[in-house]
Amino acid sequence: MKHYSFLLFLALLCCNKPKNNDENSASNNGDPSKAINDTIPLTREKVENSPVASYSEKVKDPLNDWRLAVDVYETKQTFKFLMKIEYMAQEAEDTLTIPNFGIMPKVEVRKGPEKESCIVGFLDKQGEFKEYKLIALKNKQLKISTLKYYGRARYRVSK
C-alpha cells in the first residue's frame, strides 16, 4: 500500500511540473499572456491613402446621380479601419476594429441583402468572409448596424 501512495505522489509531482515549450518561451520571454497571435505589429509603418475596400451602388433618382458608397481606409493602428460612407448628400464615418487572429487583416465590402445596402466584414484564417457591419437605408437615412461581434480570448494556465 505504501508503494501505491509513493507512486501516486510521484505522478502528481510529474504532472504539475511546468513544461518548457521552446516555441512559447522564445516568442514571449516566458510570459504566457503574450503566447499566441502576437506576430502582427499593432501599428503600421506606412498607411495607404487609397481605400483597401470599396462598394458603390447607384441610387434610383430621376434628377440626380446619387450613390450609396462605402470606402474603408487603413489607420495607423493595424487592426482599426476608418469607414467613409456617402448616401445622396449625407456623409458619415465609422470605425471598424478587426480582431487579431495572428494574420494581417483583410477587409471586404459586399452587397447587402436589400437594395441599397452592403455588409462590411473581414476574411478569417481560412479565407471565409465574416460579416461585421450592415450599412443600409431606413426612411432615406443611413443606418449602420453591428451584425456580429468578434473577439479573441487568451487562456492562462495557472502554475
mmCIF file of C-alpha atoms in Angstrom:
data_model
loop_
_atom_site.group_PDB
_atom_site.id
_atom_site.type_symbol
_atom_site.label_atom_id
_atom_site.label_comp_id
_atom_site.label_asym_id
_atom_site.label_seq_id
_atom_site.Cartn_x
_atom_site.Cartn_y
_atom_site.Cartn_z
ATOM 1 C CA MET A 1 0.000 0.000 0.000
ATOM 2 C CA LYS A 2 2.881 2.370 0.757
ATOM 3 C CA HIS A 3 4.270 1.804 -2.733
ATOM 4 C CA TYR A 4 0.996 2.889 -4.326
ATOM 5 C CA SER A 5 0.927 6.097 -2.268
ATOM 6 C CA PHE A 6 4.508 6.875 -3.268
ATOM 7 C CA LEU A 7 3.736 6.263 -6.964
ATOM 8 C CA LEU A 8 0.643 8.452 -6.748
ATOM 9 C CA PHE A 9 2.665 11.228 -5.095
ATOM 10 C CA LEU A 10 5.383 10.904 -7.763
ATOM 11 C CA ALA A 11 2.796 11.023 -10.549
ATOM 12 C CA LEU A 12 1.283 14.213 -9.114
ATOM 13 C CA LEU A 13 4.701 15.877 -8.938
ATOM 14 C CA CYS A 14 5.414 14.987 -12.561
ATOM 15 C CA CYS A 15 2.023 16.299 -13.743
ATOM 16 C CA ASN A 16 2.480 19.659 -12.020
ATOM 17 C CA LYS A 17 5.933 20.258 -13.483
ATOM 18 C CA PRO A 18 5.753 23.265 -15.871
ATOM 19 C CA LYS A 19 6.505 22.446 -19.482
ATOM 20 C CA ASN A 20 9.379 24.197 -21.163
ATOM 21 C CA ASN A 21 7.886 24.947 -24.551
ATOM 22 C CA ASP A 22 10.716 26.380 -26.652
ATOM 23 C CA GLU A 23 8.307 27.964 -29.158
ATOM 24 C CA ASN A 24 6.363 29.852 -26.498
ATOM 25 C CA SER A 25 9.351 30.823 -24.363
ATOM 26 C CA ALA A 26 11.290 32.111 -27.362
ATOM 27 C CA SER A 27 8.478 34.279 -28.649
ATOM 28 C CA ASN A 28 7.134 35.593 -25.364
ATOM 29 C CA ASN A 29 10.113 35.504 -22.971
ATOM 30 C CA GLY A 30 8.241 33.094 -20.724
ATOM 31 C CA ASP A 31 5.176 35.345 -20.387
ATOM 32 C CA PRO A 32 2.084 33.226 -21.214
ATOM 33 C CA SER A 33 -0.049 36.334 -21.735
ATOM 34 C CA LYS A 34 1.956 37.023 -24.913
ATOM 35 C CA ALA A 35 1.941 33.457 -26.219
ATOM 36 C CA ILE A 36 -0.423 33.477 -29.210
ATOM 37 C CA ASN A 37 -1.082 35.694 -32.237
ATOM 38 C CA ASP A 38 1.389 38.428 -31.346
ATOM 39 C CA THR A 39 3.320 38.175 -34.599
ATOM 40 C CA ILE A 40 1.500 41.049 -36.338
ATOM 41 C CA PRO A 41 2.650 44.561 -35.372
ATOM 42 C CA LEU A 42 -0.046 46.670 -33.717
ATOM 43 C CA THR A 43 0.897 49.770 -35.742
ATOM 44 C CA ARG A 44 1.564 50.230 -39.439
ATOM 45 C CA GLU A 45 4.769 51.752 -40.693
ATOM 46 C CA LYS A 46 3.016 53.006 -43.842
ATOM 47 C CA VAL A 47 -0.693 53.856 -44.058
ATOM 48 C CA GLU A 48 -2.225 53.554 -47.527
ATOM 49 C CA ASN A 49 -4.026 56.691 -48.744
ATOM 50 C CA SER A 50 -6.323 54.790 -51.095
ATOM 51 C CA PRO A 51 -9.201 52.633 -49.817
ATOM 52 C CA VAL A 52 -8.440 48.980 -49.018
ATOM 53 C CA ALA A 53 -12.063 48.044 -49.753
ATOM 54 C CA SER A 54 -14.894 49.861 -51.555
ATOM 55 C CA TYR A 55 -18.508 49.460 -52.536
ATOM 56 C CA SER A 56 -20.734 51.635 -54.703
ATOM 57 C CA GLU A 57 -24.352 51.253 -55.746
ATOM 58 C CA LYS A 58 -26.427 53.672 -57.811
ATOM 59 C CA VAL A 59 -29.479 55.078 -56.029
ATOM 60 C CA LYS A 60 -32.611 55.316 -58.129
ATOM 61 C CA ASP A 61 -33.315 59.035 -58.519
ATOM 62 C CA PRO A 62 -34.611 60.623 -61.762
ATOM 63 C CA LEU A 63 -32.992 64.024 -61.077
ATOM 64 C CA ASN A 64 -29.594 63.222 -59.599
ATOM 65 C CA ASP A 65 -26.747 60.770 -59.966
ATOM 66 C CA TRP A 66 -26.735 59.646 -56.328
ATOM 67 C CA ARG A 67 -24.879 56.646 -54.944
ATOM 68 C CA LEU A 68 -24.510 54.651 -51.793
ATOM 69 C CA ALA A 69 -20.740 54.447 -51.465
ATOM 70 C CA VAL A 70 -18.530 52.947 -48.778
ATOM 71 C CA ASP A 71 -14.754 53.253 -48.671
ATOM 72 C CA VAL A 72 -12.652 51.570 -45.982
ATOM 73 C CA TYR A 73 -9.250 53.077 -45.145
ATOM 74 C CA GLU A 74 -6.313 51.921 -43.080
ATOM 75 C CA THR A 75 -5.354 53.833 -39.953
ATOM 76 C CA LYS A 76 -2.048 53.874 -38.093
ATOM 77 C CA GLN A 77 -3.374 51.013 -35.955
ATOM 78 C CA THR A 78 -3.140 47.703 -37.823
ATOM 79 C CA PHE A 79 -6.493 46.316 -36.701
ATOM 80 C CA LYS A 80 -8.521 49.536 -36.870
ATOM 81 C CA PHE A 81 -10.035 50.949 -40.056
ATOM 82 C CA LEU A 82 -11.991 54.084 -40.970
ATOM 83 C CA MET A 83 -15.194 53.708 -42.990
ATOM 84 C CA LYS A 84 -16.345 56.703 -45.026
ATOM 85 C CA ILE A 85 -19.947 56.368 -46.133
ATOM 86 C CA GLU A 86 -21.880 58.519 -48.573
ATOM 87 C CA TYR A 87 -25.555 58.365 -49.456
ATOM 88 C CA MET A 88 -27.034 61.124 -51.599
ATOM 89 C CA ALA A 89 -25.910 64.309 -49.808
ATOM 90 C CA GLN A 90 -25.345 62.540 -46.458
ATOM 91 C CA GLU A 91 -21.858 61.629 -45.279
ATOM 92 C CA ALA A 92 -20.886 59.548 -42.286
ATOM 93 C CA GLU A 93 -17.807 57.948 -40.748
ATOM 94 C CA ASP A 94 -17.467 54.915 -38.546
ATOM 95 C CA THR A 95 -14.639 52.761 -37.260
ATOM 96 C CA LEU A 96 -14.105 49.085 -37.816
ATOM 97 C CA THR A 97 -11.921 47.085 -35.428
ATOM 98 C CA ILE A 98 -10.866 43.646 -36.635
ATOM 99 C CA PRO A 99 -9.756 41.042 -34.058
ATOM 100 C CA ASN A 100 -6.116 39.955 -34.138
ATOM 101 C CA PHE A 101 -6.193 36.323 -35.231
ATOM 102 C CA GLY A 102 -2.475 36.274 -35.998
ATOM 103 C CA ILE A 103 -2.875 37.282 -39.661
ATOM 104 C CA MET A 104 -2.886 40.658 -41.379
ATOM 105 C CA PRO A 105 -6.498 41.861 -41.522
ATOM 106 C CA LYS A 106 -8.223 41.822 -44.903
ATOM 107 C CA VAL A 107 -11.422 43.884 -45.090
ATOM 108 C CA GLU A 108 -14.100 43.344 -47.729
ATOM 109 C CA VAL A 109 -17.373 45.106 -48.557
ATOM 110 C CA ARG A 110 -20.104 43.012 -50.172
ATOM 111 C CA LYS A 111 -23.609 43.600 -51.475
ATOM 112 C CA GLY A 112 -26.185 43.545 -48.696
ATOM 113 C CA PRO A 113 -29.413 41.583 -48.503
ATOM 114 C CA GLU A 114 -31.588 44.513 -49.561
ATOM 115 C CA LYS A 115 -31.435 47.168 -52.230
ATOM 116 C CA GLU A 116 -29.053 49.999 -51.301
ATOM 117 C CA SER A 117 -27.275 48.048 -48.574
ATOM 118 C CA CYS A 118 -23.873 46.463 -48.057
ATOM 119 C CA ILE A 119 -22.040 44.373 -45.489
ATOM 120 C CA VAL A 120 -18.569 45.238 -44.254
ATOM 121 C CA GLY A 121 -16.570 42.320 -42.946
ATOM 122 C CA PHE A 122 -13.206 40.594 -42.974
ATOM 123 C CA LEU A 123 -11.619 37.318 -44.004
ATOM 124 C CA ASP A 124 -10.614 34.830 -41.312
ATOM 125 C CA LYS A 125 -7.597 32.475 -41.397
ATOM 126 C CA GLN A 126 -9.446 30.100 -43.726
ATOM 127 C CA GLY A 127 -10.379 32.951 -46.103
ATOM 128 C CA GLU A 128 -14.028 32.810 -45.049
ATOM 129 C CA PHE A 129 -15.944 36.116 -45.048
ATOM 130 C CA LYS A 130 -17.089 37.174 -41.585
ATOM 131 C CA GLU A 131 -19.988 39.643 -41.604
ATOM 132 C CA TYR A 132 -19.409 42.541 -39.232
ATOM 133 C CA LYS A 133 -21.454 45.670 -40.014
ATOM 134 C CA LEU A 134 -24.514 46.319 -42.152
ATOM 135 C CA ILE A 135 -24.881 49.661 -43.891
ATOM 136 C CA ALA A 136 -28.424 50.225 -45.083
ATOM 137 C CA LEU A 137 -31.092 52.864 -45.518
ATOM 138 C CA LYS A 138 -34.088 53.298 -43.284
ATOM 139 C CA ASN A 139 -36.562 56.030 -44.288
ATOM 140 C CA LYS A 140 -33.914 57.543 -46.605
ATOM 141 C CA GLN A 141 -31.459 57.813 -43.676
ATOM 142 C CA LEU A 142 -28.167 55.952 -43.306
ATOM 143 C CA LYS A 143 -28.177 53.253 -40.675
ATOM 144 C CA ILE A 144 -25.054 51.399 -39.525
ATOM 145 C CA SER A 145 -25.683 48.223 -37.523
ATOM 146 C CA THR A 146 -23.303 45.735 -35.987
ATOM 147 C CA LEU A 147 -24.343 42.280 -37.172
ATOM 148 C CA LYS A 148 -21.920 40.185 -35.128
ATOM 149 C CA TYR A 149 -19.250 40.714 -32.517
ATOM 150 C CA TYR A 150 -15.860 39.056 -32.781
ATOM 151 C CA GLY A 151 -13.062 38.708 -30.310
ATOM 152 C CA ARG A 152 -10.081 36.685 -29.336
ATOM 153 C CA ALA A 153 -9.609 35.045 -25.981
ATOM 154 C CA ARG A 154 -6.434 34.096 -24.187
ATOM 155 C CA TYR A 155 -6.363 31.362 -21.643
ATOM 156 C CA ARG A 156 -3.763 31.439 -18.944
ATOM 157 C CA VAL A 157 -2.746 28.184 -17.345
ATOM 158 C CA SER A 158 -2.080 28.618 -13.660
ATOM 159 C CA LYS A 159 1.118 27.125 -12.288
#
